[in-house]
PDB file of C-alpha atoms in Angstrom:
ATOM      1  CA  VAL L 505      14.324 -15.142  49.298  1.00  0.00           C
ATOM      2  CA  CYS L 506      11.819 -17.995  48.934  1.00  0.00           C
ATOM      3  CA  LYS L 507      14.541 -20.670  49.153  1.00  0.00           C
ATOM      4  CA  THR L 508      15.911 -19.145  52.352  1.00  0.00           C
ATOM      5  CA  GLY L 509      12.433 -18.851  53.842  1.00  0.00           C
ATOM      6  CA  GLN L 510      11.578 -22.415  52.878  1.00  0.00           C
ATOM      7  CA  GLY L 511      14.631 -23.570  54.832  1.00  0.00           C
ATOM      8  CA  PHE L 512      13.328 -21.839  57.958  1.00  0.00           C
ATOM      9  CA  VAL L 513       9.887 -23.370  57.464  1.00  0.00           C
ATOM     10  CA  ARG L 514      11.289 -26.901  57.034  1.00  0.00           C
ATOM     11  CA  ALA L 515      12.981 -26.523  60.428  1.00  0.00           C
ATOM     12  CA  GLU L 516       9.606 -25.943  62.138  1.00  0.00           C
ATOM     13  CA  PRO L 517       7.293 -28.636  63.520  1.00  0.00           C
ATOM     14  CA  ALA L 518       4.853 -30.040  60.954  1.00  0.00           C
ATOM     15  CA  GLN L 519       1.814 -28.266  62.454  1.00  0.00           C
ATOM     16  CA  ILE L 520       3.510 -24.959  61.637  1.00  0.00           C
ATOM     17  CA  ALA L 521       5.377 -25.886  58.453  1.00  0.00           C
ATOM     18  CA  ASP L 522       2.222 -27.307  56.854  1.00  0.00           C
ATOM     19  CA  ARG L 523       0.518 -23.902  57.131  1.00  0.00           C
ATOM     20  CA  ILE L 524       3.215 -21.852  55.353  1.00  0.00           C
ATOM     21  CA  ARG L 525       3.805 -21.782  51.631  1.00  0.00           C
ATOM     22  CA  TYR L 526       6.098 -19.617  49.527  1.00  0.00           C
ATOM     23  CA  VAL L 527       4.947 -18.702  46.019  1.00  0.00           C
ATOM     24  CA  PRO L 528       7.544 -16.831  43.944  1.00  0.00           C
ATOM     25  CA  GLY L 529       6.298 -13.662  42.306  1.00  0.00           C
ATOM     26  CA  SER L 530       6.240  -9.894  42.476  1.00  0.00           C
ATOM     27  CA  CYS L 531       4.035  -7.890  44.799  1.00  0.00           C
ATOM     28  CA  LEU L 532       3.636  -5.443  41.902  1.00  0.00           C
ATOM     29  CA  ASP L 533       1.863  -8.007  39.720  1.00  0.00           C
ATOM     30  CA  ALA L 534      -1.674  -9.312  40.118  1.00  0.00           C
ATOM     31  CA  TRP L 535      -1.574 -11.931  42.868  1.00  0.00           C
ATOM     32  CA  GLN L 536      -1.666 -15.481  41.567  1.00  0.00           C
ATOM     33  CA  GLU L 537      -4.835 -17.497  42.148  1.00  0.00           C
ATOM     34  CA  GLU L 538      -2.754 -20.272  43.709  1.00  0.00           C
ATOM     35  CA  LEU L 539      -2.186 -17.926  46.651  1.00  0.00           C
ATOM     36  CA  GLY L 540      -5.764 -18.651  47.646  1.00  0.00           C
ATOM     37  CA  ALA L 541      -7.907 -16.561  49.957  1.00  0.00           C
ATOM     38  CA  ALA L 542      -9.079 -16.428  53.571  1.00  0.00           C
ATOM     39  CA  HIS L 543      -5.549 -16.104  54.956  1.00  0.00           C
ATOM     40  CA  ASP L 544      -4.863 -15.268  58.598  1.00  0.00           C
ATOM     41  CA  VAL L 545      -2.001 -12.843  57.887  1.00  0.00           C
ATOM     42  CA  VAL L 546      -0.320 -10.966  55.057  1.00  0.00           C
ATOM     43  CA  LEU L 547       3.168  -9.754  56.026  1.00  0.00           C
ATOM     44  CA  LEU L 548       4.797  -6.970  54.013  1.00  0.00           C
ATOM     45  CA  SER L 549       8.244  -6.520  55.516  1.00  0.00           C
ATOM     46  CA  TYR L 550      10.578  -3.954  53.940  1.00  0.00           C
ATOM     47  CA  VAL L 551       8.268  -3.815  50.901  1.00  0.00           C
ATOM     48  CA  SER L 552       6.212  -0.616  51.141  1.00  0.00           C
ATOM     49  CA  GLU L 553       9.274   1.642  50.885  1.00  0.00           C
ATOM     50  CA  SER L 554      10.886  -0.491  48.167  1.00  0.00           C
ATOM     51  CA  VAL L 555       8.220  -0.170  45.469  1.00  0.00           C
ATOM     52  CA  PRO L 556       6.850   2.830  43.579  1.00  0.00           C
ATOM     53  CA  ALA L 557       4.617   4.918  45.830  1.00  0.00           C
ATOM     54  CA  SER L 558       1.733   4.455  43.410  1.00  0.00           C
ATOM     55  CA  ALA L 559       1.823   0.657  43.998  1.00  0.00           C
ATOM     56  CA  VAL L 560       1.352   0.773  47.774  1.00  0.00           C
ATOM     57  CA  PRO L 561      -2.433   1.405  47.901  1.00  0.00           C
ATOM     58  CA  GLU L 562      -3.063  -1.466  45.470  1.00  0.00           C
ATOM     59  CA  MET L 563      -0.828  -3.850  47.476  1.00  0.00           C
ATOM     60  CA  TYR L 564      -2.857  -3.114  50.594  1.00  0.00           C
ATOM     61  CA  LYS L 565      -6.153  -3.619  48.697  1.00  0.00           C
ATOM     62  CA  ARG L 566      -4.880  -6.966  47.374  1.00  0.00           C
ATOM     63  CA  SER L 567      -3.912  -7.932  50.902  1.00  0.00           C
ATOM     64  CA  PHE L 568      -7.392  -7.052  52.160  1.00  0.00           C
ATOM     65  CA  ALA L 569      -9.013  -9.154  49.436  1.00  0.00           C
ATOM     66  CA  ARG L 570      -6.968 -12.245  50.379  1.00  0.00           C
ATOM     67  CA  LEU L 571      -7.593 -12.130  54.127  1.00  0.00           C
ATOM     68  CA  ARG L 572     -10.372 -13.841  56.075  1.00  0.00           C
ATOM     69  CA  PRO L 573     -12.524 -11.671  58.332  1.00  0.00           C
ATOM     70  CA  GLY L 574     -10.365 -11.023  61.392  1.00  0.00           C
ATOM     71  CA  GLY L 575      -7.186 -11.428  59.324  1.00  0.00           C
ATOM     72  CA  LEU L 576      -4.271  -9.045  59.738  1.00  0.00           C
ATOM     73  CA  LEU L 577      -2.073  -7.014  57.421  1.00  0.00           C
ATOM     74  CA  ILE L 578       1.297  -6.485  59.085  1.00  0.00           C
ATOM     75  CA  VAL L 579       3.544  -3.816  57.573  1.00  0.00           C
ATOM     76  CA  HIS L 580       7.111  -3.738  58.888  1.00  0.00           C
ATOM     77  CA  SER L 581       9.404  -1.092  57.444  1.00  0.00           C
ATOM     78  CA  PHE L 582      11.935   1.623  58.062  1.00  0.00           C
ATOM     79  CA  MET L 583       9.872   4.563  59.296  1.00  0.00           C
ATOM     80  CA  VAL L 584      10.243   7.894  60.962  1.00  0.00           C
ATOM     81  CA  ASP L 585       7.897   9.087  63.692  1.00  0.00           C
ATOM     82  CA  ASP L 586       4.668  10.839  62.738  1.00  0.00           C
ATOM     83  CA  THR L 587       6.289  14.120  63.847  1.00  0.00           C
ATOM     84  CA  LEU L 588       8.765  13.611  60.936  1.00  0.00           C
ATOM     85  CA  ASP L 589      11.696  14.704  63.127  1.00  0.00           C
ATOM     86  CA  GLY L 590      13.359  11.340  63.719  1.00  0.00           C
ATOM     87  CA  PRO L 591      14.621   8.939  64.719  1.00  0.00           C
ATOM     88  CA  GLU L 592      17.845   9.487  62.792  1.00  0.00           C
ATOM     89  CA  LEU L 593      18.467   5.858  61.800  1.00  0.00           C
ATOM     90  CA  GLY L 594      14.917   5.413  60.534  1.00  0.00           C
ATOM     91  CA  ALA L 595      15.282   8.616  58.514  1.00  0.00           C
ATOM     92  CA  LEU L 596      18.665   7.602  57.084  1.00  0.00           C
ATOM     93  CA  TRP L 597      17.421   4.172  55.977  1.00  0.00           C
ATOM     94  CA  SER L 598      14.291   5.739  54.496  1.00  0.00           C
ATOM     95  CA  LEU L 599      16.459   8.218  52.595  1.00  0.00           C
ATOM     96  CA  GLN L 600      18.635   5.363  51.311  1.00  0.00           C
ATOM     97  CA  HIS L 601      15.539   3.617  49.926  1.00  0.00           C
ATOM     98  CA  VAL L 602      14.318   6.762  48.191  1.00  0.00           C
ATOM     99  CA  ALA L 603      17.794   7.218  46.671  1.00  0.00           C
ATOM    100  CA  VAL L 604      17.572   3.709  45.159  1.00  0.00           C
ATOM    101  CA  ASN L 605      13.843   3.892  44.368  1.00  0.00           C
ATOM    102  CA  ALA L 606      13.152   7.391  43.063  1.00  0.00           C
ATOM    103  CA  GLU L 607       9.437   6.541  42.721  1.00  0.00           C
ATOM    104  CA  GLY L 608       9.179   5.521  46.376  1.00  0.00           C
ATOM    105  CA  PHE L 609       8.771   7.505  49.545  1.00  0.00           C
ATOM    106  CA  GLY L 610       9.759   7.501  53.184  1.00  0.00           C
ATOM    107  CA  LEU L 611       7.121   6.152  55.527  1.00  0.00           C
ATOM    108  CA  HIS L 612       5.647   7.116  58.882  1.00  0.00           C
ATOM    109  CA  PRO L 613       2.968   5.199  60.808  1.00  0.00           C
ATOM    110  CA  SER L 614       0.043   7.548  60.117  1.00  0.00           C
ATOM    111  CA  MET L 615       0.762   7.423  56.382  1.00  0.00           C
ATOM    112  CA  VAL L 616       0.700   3.618  56.402  1.00  0.00           C
ATOM    113  CA  GLU L 617      -2.443   3.652  58.559  1.00  0.00           C
ATOM    114  CA  GLY L 618      -4.143   5.931  56.025  1.00  0.00           C
ATOM    115  CA  PHE L 619      -3.369   3.530  53.166  1.00  0.00           C
ATOM    116  CA  MET L 620      -4.621   0.630  55.284  1.00  0.00           C
ATOM    117  CA  ARG L 621      -7.869   2.402  56.180  1.00  0.00           C
ATOM    118  CA  ASP L 622      -8.427   3.335  52.518  1.00  0.00           C
ATOM    119  CA  ALA L 623      -8.059  -0.380  51.670  1.00  0.00           C
ATOM    120  CA  GLY L 624     -10.700  -1.298  54.268  1.00  0.00           C
ATOM    121  CA  PHE L 625      -8.643  -2.188  57.351  1.00  0.00           C
ATOM    122  CA  ARG L 626      -9.741  -1.127  60.823  1.00  0.00           C
ATOM    123  CA  ASP L 627      -8.409  -1.366  64.387  1.00  0.00           C
ATOM    124  CA  VAL L 628      -5.036  -0.162  63.080  1.00  0.00           C
ATOM    125  CA  GLU L 629      -2.216  -0.098  65.625  1.00  0.00           C
ATOM    126  CA  HIS L 630       1.413   1.045  65.410  1.00  0.00           C
ATOM    127  CA  SER L 631       4.399   0.017  67.479  1.00  0.00           C
ATOM    128  CA  GLU L 632       8.165   0.184  67.505  1.00  0.00           C
ATOM    129  CA  MET L 633       9.872  -2.945  66.197  1.00  0.00           C
ATOM    130  CA  ILE L 634      13.623  -2.343  65.977  1.00  0.00           C
ATOM    131  CA  GLY L 635      14.167   0.655  68.249  1.00  0.00           C
ATOM    132  CA  GLY L 636      14.921   3.846  66.348  1.00  0.00           C
ATOM    133  CA  LEU L 637      14.832   2.057  63.007  1.00  0.00           C
ATOM    134  CA  THR L 638      11.668   0.148  62.100  1.00  0.00           C
ATOM    135  CA  LYS L 639       8.025   0.150  63.055  1.00  0.00           C
ATOM    136  CA  LEU L 640       5.042  -2.186  62.741  1.00  0.00           C
ATOM    137  CA  VAL L 641       1.636  -1.083  61.562  1.00  0.00           C
ATOM    138  CA  ILE L 642      -1.056  -3.744  61.922  1.00  0.00           C
ATOM    139  CA  GLY L 643      -4.549  -3.506  60.480  1.00  0.00           C
ATOM    140  CA  LYS L 644      -7.465  -5.894  60.835  1.00  0.00           C
ATOM    141  CA  LYS L 645     -10.083  -6.952  58.289  1.00  0.00           C
ATOM    142  CA  LEU L 646     -13.281  -6.772  60.307  1.00  0.00           C
ATOM    143  CA  PRO L 647     -16.175  -9.152  59.661  1.00  0.00           C
ATOM    144  CA  ALA L 648     -18.636  -7.806  57.092  1.00  0.00           C
TER     145      ALA L 648
END
């Protein structure tokens, strides 16, 4: 994944490419010091449903700790609506992830928002990303 991402970054202008760095590792392990702190954004795309459910709150807390005030945690994943009655494709992909990751769970925006708020994020917003399939939940680290 990092090699593919690095190829995309190299194709960008220097003022963008110089601000992005890939550090191999697992989101389940303690985050390496070389990742630094005071980041603008932490992006967790297709991660929250792919790890054990017990790991999600800690991932969000680690994200909070590495962000600058005003920084954003962006969670992009397969999700169903908060009503839990669809959309079908989001539900089917969520089910597929739970079948592969028996310790995981299907997501919905309010669930993700709750984990974000517990980690300290505020001004949490949700939106549709890929219609009927994925959603974005974005939380902000407010100034102290």
